mmCIF file of C-alpha atoms in Angstrom:
data_model
loop_
_atom_site.group_PDB
_atom_site.id
_atom_site.type_symbol
_atom_site.label_atom_id
_atom_site.label_comp_id
_atom_site.label_asym_id
_atom_site.label_seq_id
_atom_site.Cartn_x
_atom_site.Cartn_y
_atom_site.Cartn_z
ATOM 1 C CA MET A 1 73.021 93.761 143.696
ATOM 2 C CA PRO A 2 73.604 92.675 140.188
ATOM 3 C CA SER A 3 73.082 88.897 139.786
ATOM 4 C CA LYS A 4 76.398 88.341 138.057
ATOM 5 C CA LEU A 5 78.253 89.116 141.277
ATOM 6 C CA ASP A 6 76.947 85.824 142.608
ATOM 7 C CA SER A 7 78.999 83.828 140.107
ATOM 8 C CA GLY A 8 82.621 83.138 140.458
ATOM 9 C CA ASN A 9 83.552 83.004 136.739
ATOM 10 C CA ASP A 10 82.446 86.477 135.678
ATOM 11 C CA TYR A 11 85.756 88.020 136.418
ATOM 12 C CA ARG A 12 88.164 85.309 135.466
ATOM 13 C CA CYS A 13 90.001 84.835 132.203
ATOM 14 C CA PHE A 14 92.495 82.528 130.585
ATOM 15 C CA TRP A 15 90.116 79.597 130.743
ATOM 16 C CA ASN A 16 89.065 80.674 134.270
ATOM 17 C CA ILE A 17 92.565 80.167 135.587
ATOM 18 C CA ILE A 18 93.290 83.817 136.811
ATOM 19 C CA HIS A 19 91.326 86.815 137.871
ATOM 20 C CA VAL A 20 90.851 89.437 135.136
ATOM 21 C CA LYS A 21 92.926 92.000 137.176
ATOM 22 C CA TYR A 22 95.944 89.890 136.438
ATOM 23 C CA GLY A 23 94.781 88.784 132.917
ATOM 24 C CA ILE A 24 94.786 92.428 132.005
ATOM 25 C CA GLN A 25 98.475 92.815 132.987
ATOM 26 C CA ILE A 26 99.380 89.829 130.713
ATOM 27 C CA VAL A 27 97.391 91.366 127.884
ATOM 28 C CA GLY A 28 99.263 94.673 128.353
ATOM 29 C CA ILE A 29 102.614 92.969 128.340
ATOM 30 C CA LEU A 30 101.707 91.016 125.192
ATOM 31 C CA GLN A 31 100.458 94.202 123.450
ATOM 32 C CA ALA A 32 103.680 96.074 124.429
ATOM 33 C CA ALA A 33 105.807 93.261 123.065
ATOM 34 C CA PHE A 34 103.890 93.282 119.858
ATOM 35 C CA THR A 35 104.159 97.000 119.664
ATOM 36 C CA ILE A 36 107.908 97.061 120.135
ATOM 37 C CA MET A 37 108.230 94.162 117.518
ATOM 38 C CA GLY A 38 106.143 96.230 115.071
ATOM 39 C CA LEU A 39 108.414 99.297 115.793
ATOM 40 C CA PHE A 40 111.520 97.265 114.979
ATOM 41 C CA ILE A 41 109.931 95.975 111.872
ATOM 42 C CA PHE A 42 109.074 99.528 110.782
ATOM 43 C CA LEU A 43 112.696 100.601 111.417
ATOM 44 C CA VAL A 44 114.094 97.919 109.197
ATOM 45 C CA PRO A 45 115.083 99.790 106.035
ATOM 46 C CA HIS A 46 112.558 99.419 103.248
ATOM 47 C CA ASN A 47 111.093 101.563 100.544
ATOM 48 C CA PHE A 48 108.632 104.063 101.982
ATOM 49 C CA ASN A 49 105.277 104.137 100.163
ATOM 50 C CA THR A 50 103.651 107.391 101.068
ATOM 51 C CA ILE A 51 100.075 106.189 101.754
ATOM 52 C CA LEU A 52 100.971 102.829 103.244
ATOM 53 C CA GLY A 53 103.839 104.382 105.191
ATOM 54 C CA ILE A 54 101.581 106.962 106.744
ATOM 55 C CA LEU A 55 99.009 104.364 107.779
ATOM 56 C CA GLU A 56 101.850 102.272 109.329
ATOM 57 C CA VAL A 57 103.200 105.353 111.273
ATOM 58 C CA LEU A 58 99.601 106.083 112.490
ATOM 59 C CA SER A 59 99.115 102.489 113.474
ATOM 60 C CA ILE A 60 102.296 102.532 115.529
ATOM 61 C CA ILE A 61 101.350 105.795 117.135
ATOM 62 C CA GLY A 62 97.994 104.335 117.933
ATOM 63 C CA GLU A 63 99.412 101.208 119.353
ATOM 64 C CA VAL A 64 101.820 103.284 121.659
ATOM 65 C CA LEU A 65 98.949 105.510 122.756
ATOM 66 C CA GLY A 66 96.752 102.395 123.359
ATOM 67 C CA ILE A 67 99.484 100.851 125.539
ATOM 68 C CA ILE A 68 99.998 104.057 127.608
ATOM 69 C CA VAL A 69 96.326 104.446 128.183
ATOM 70 C CA LEU A 70 95.925 100.668 128.960
ATOM 71 C CA PHE A 71 98.632 100.807 131.694
ATOM 72 C CA LEU A 72 97.105 104.074 133.025
ATOM 73 C CA GLY A 73 93.824 102.283 133.280
ATOM 74 C CA ILE A 74 95.371 99.381 135.076
ATOM 75 C CA LYS A 75 97.425 101.560 137.481
ATOM 76 C CA LYS A 76 94.627 104.006 138.287
ATOM 77 C CA GLU A 77 91.854 101.410 137.985
ATOM 78 C CA SER A 78 90.035 103.761 135.690
ATOM 79 C CA SER A 79 87.333 102.073 133.575
ATOM 80 C CA ASN A 80 87.200 105.276 131.286
ATOM 81 C CA CYS A 81 90.963 104.811 130.345
ATOM 82 C CA LEU A 82 90.197 101.329 129.030
ATOM 83 C CA LEU A 83 87.702 102.605 126.533
ATOM 84 C CA PHE A 84 90.335 104.036 124.144
ATOM 85 C CA PHE A 85 92.084 100.676 124.116
ATOM 86 C CA ILE A 86 88.884 98.879 123.556
ATOM 87 C CA VAL A 87 88.027 101.258 120.569
ATOM 88 C CA PHE A 88 91.484 100.952 119.181
ATOM 89 C CA GLU A 89 91.336 97.197 119.307
ATOM 90 C CA CYS A 90 88.038 97.159 117.620
ATOM 91 C CA LEU A 91 89.459 99.243 114.777
ATOM 92 C CA THR A 92 92.340 96.727 114.535
ATOM 93 C CA VAL A 93 89.798 93.859 114.302
ATOM 94 C CA LEU A 94 87.949 95.776 111.462
ATOM 95 C CA ILE A 95 91.229 96.400 109.589
ATOM 96 C CA SER A 96 91.958 92.681 109.951
ATOM 97 C CA ILE A 97 88.625 91.853 108.588
ATOM 98 C CA ALA A 98 89.273 94.076 105.617
ATOM 99 C CA PHE A 99 92.597 92.465 105.019
ATOM 100 C CA PHE A 100 91.009 88.992 105.380
ATOM 101 C CA ILE A 101 88.444 89.841 102.706
ATOM 102 C CA CYS A 102 91.081 91.544 100.468
ATOM 103 C CA GLY A 103 93.177 88.369 100.723
ATOM 104 C CA ILE A 104 90.250 86.164 99.718
ATOM 105 C CA PHE A 105 89.571 88.306 96.671
ATOM 106 C CA ALA A 106 93.174 88.664 95.693
ATOM 107 C CA PHE A 107 93.556 84.922 95.932
ATOM 108 C CA SER A 108 90.609 84.308 93.645
ATOM 109 C CA ASP A 109 91.460 87.148 91.223
ATOM 110 C CA PRO A 110 95.191 88.242 91.450
ATOM 111 C CA ASN A 111 94.768 90.766 88.622
ATOM 112 C CA GLY A 112 91.751 92.377 90.249
ATOM 113 C CA SER A 113 91.744 95.555 92.517
ATOM 114 C CA SER A 114 92.240 93.463 95.640
ATOM 115 C CA GLY A 115 95.197 91.684 93.969
ATOM 116 C CA HIS A 116 96.628 95.194 93.106
ATOM 117 C CA ILE A 117 96.217 96.336 96.730
ATOM 118 C CA LEU A 118 97.964 93.205 98.014
ATOM 119 C CA ALA A 119 100.728 93.615 95.449
ATOM 120 C CA GLN A 120 101.239 97.177 96.750
ATOM 121 C CA ILE A 121 101.565 95.863 100.325
ATOM 122 C CA VAL A 122 103.953 93.200 99.149
ATOM 123 C CA ASP A 123 106.019 95.810 97.340
ATOM 124 C CA PHE A 124 105.836 98.131 100.427
ATOM 125 C CA THR A 125 107.047 95.381 102.779
ATOM 126 C CA PHE A 126 109.698 93.774 100.663
ATOM 127 C CA GLY A 127 110.722 96.300 98.164
ATOM 128 C CA ASN A 128 109.437 97.673 94.740
ATOM 129 C CA GLY A 129 108.856 95.041 92.006
ATOM 130 C CA THR A 130 108.765 92.133 94.518
ATOM 131 C CA ALA A 131 105.138 91.267 93.569
ATOM 132 C CA ASP A 132 106.003 91.080 89.996
ATOM 133 C CA LYS A 133 109.092 88.913 90.651
ATOM 134 C CA LEU A 134 107.118 86.432 92.864
ATOM 135 C CA GLY A 135 104.998 85.219 89.984
ATOM 136 C CA LEU A 136 101.396 84.088 90.191
ATOM 137 C CA THR A 137 101.822 81.009 92.403
ATOM 138 C CA ASN A 138 103.946 82.814 95.008
ATOM 139 C CA PHE A 139 101.560 85.818 94.908
ATOM 140 C CA GLU A 140 98.704 83.411 95.789
ATOM 141 C CA LEU A 141 100.871 82.054 98.620
ATOM 142 C CA ASN A 142 101.131 85.679 99.928
ATOM 143 C CA ALA A 143 97.368 85.988 99.608
ATOM 144 C CA ILE A 144 96.837 82.811 101.624
ATOM 145 C CA LEU A 145 99.368 84.187 104.259
ATOM 146 C CA THR A 146 97.361 87.354 104.294
ATOM 147 C CA ILE A 147 94.120 85.455 104.868
ATOM 148 C CA LEU A 148 95.711 83.306 107.692
ATOM 149 C CA SER A 149 97.466 86.128 109.401
ATOM 150 C CA SER A 150 94.296 88.261 109.287
ATOM 151 C CA PHE A 151 92.236 85.288 110.499
ATOM 152 C CA PHE A 152 94.413 84.862 113.534
ATOM 153 C CA SER A 153 94.699 88.606 114.173
ATOM 154 C CA ILE A 154 90.988 88.697 114.281
ATOM 155 C CA LEU A 155 90.901 85.835 116.858
ATOM 156 C CA PHE A 156 93.692 87.249 118.898
ATOM 157 C CA PHE A 157 92.506 90.840 119.071
ATOM 158 C CA THR A 158 88.916 89.770 119.820
ATOM 159 C CA TRP A 159 90.323 87.834 122.693
ATOM 160 C CA TYR A 160 92.136 90.957 123.782
ATOM 161 C CA ILE A 161 89.001 93.040 123.709
ATOM 162 C CA LYS A 162 87.067 90.279 125.617
ATOM 163 C CA ILE A 163 89.690 90.369 128.501
ATOM 164 C CA VAL A 164 89.849 94.282 128.586
ATOM 165 C CA TYR A 165 86.108 94.470 128.486
ATOM 166 C CA ARG A 166 85.843 91.999 131.330
ATOM 167 C CA TYR A 167 88.186 94.135 133.320
ATOM 168 C CA TYR A 168 86.149 97.148 132.426
ATOM 169 C CA ILE A 169 82.988 95.552 133.691
ATOM 170 C CA TYR A 170 84.929 94.494 136.888
ATOM 171 C CA LEU A 171 85.965 98.115 137.511
ATOM 172 C CA CYS A 172 82.432 99.328 136.882
ATOM 173 C CA ASP A 173 81.082 96.750 139.259
ATOM 174 C CA LEU A 174 83.615 97.627 141.852
ATOM 175 C CA LYS A 175 82.531 101.276 141.734
ATOM 176 C CA LYS A 176 78.892 100.164 142.181
ATOM 177 C CA ILE A 177 79.898 97.963 145.126
ATOM 178 C CA GLY A 178 82.072 100.715 146.582
ATOM 179 C CA GLN A 179 78.922 102.787 147.056
ATOM 180 C CA ASN A 180 77.291 100.007 149.063
ATOM 181 C CA PRO A 181 78.557 97.888 151.820
ATOM 182 C CA MET A 182 79.992 94.621 150.461
ATOM 183 C CA PRO A 183 78.422 91.408 151.840
ATOM 184 C CA GLN A 184 80.861 88.767 152.976
ATOM 185 C CA GLN A 185 79.915 86.328 150.325
ATOM 186 C CA ILE A 186 80.561 88.921 147.545
ATOM 187 C CA ARG A 187 83.849 89.931 149.164
ATOM 188 C CA GLN A 188 85.174 86.339 148.928
ATOM 189 C CA LYS A 189 84.512 86.468 145.202
ATOM 190 C CA TYR A 190 87.333 88.948 144.666
ATOM 191 C CA THR A 191 90.073 86.579 145.970
ATOM 192 C CA LEU A 192 92.494 85.209 143.569
ATOM 193 C CA GLY A 193 90.931 81.788 143.290
ATOM 194 C CA PRO A 194 89.014 79.040 145.098
ATOM 195 C CA ASN A 195 90.256 78.073 148.559
ATOM 196 C CA LEU A 196 92.350 74.905 147.936
ATOM 197 C CA VAL A 197 93.294 73.014 151.066
#
């Protein structure tokens, strides 16, 4: 038997409050809410920049596919279905890191290439010419907001990945245990929490 099955905290999340099989459902609901919110933001009329617009459409399609696969993985208890979601969230973290770095460079040099990229994103989001109308101080404020939002995205999606990966390990360990008889002390581990009297 793997030694981690002896510990009660291996399959718990949300600061060891709930079991990971319930935590993954919360992650799925949060991700679905953010996807719906992103879809509504995309549907708000704005100028469509070809390259950034295509990236946004691909991102929304990826999020919808990720949600579908995540809920299939939860419903069927399939560890293989969770891999797509983990890979997608890792890509999201990498993109957030790129935006974080771009925001730092745009803040330090608004006229450089990173500042130009951020100006295109601001124009795409709020309409053409918005970055020019903002002026340097407001543009730097947008760079700071990009840095902060990217930083929190990195933290948030890394937390998502951690919970989904724990659930993935949980399902893999259940498969291993399913092939062998489960001792009583290990069976007690899979209850919702400690016995409180």
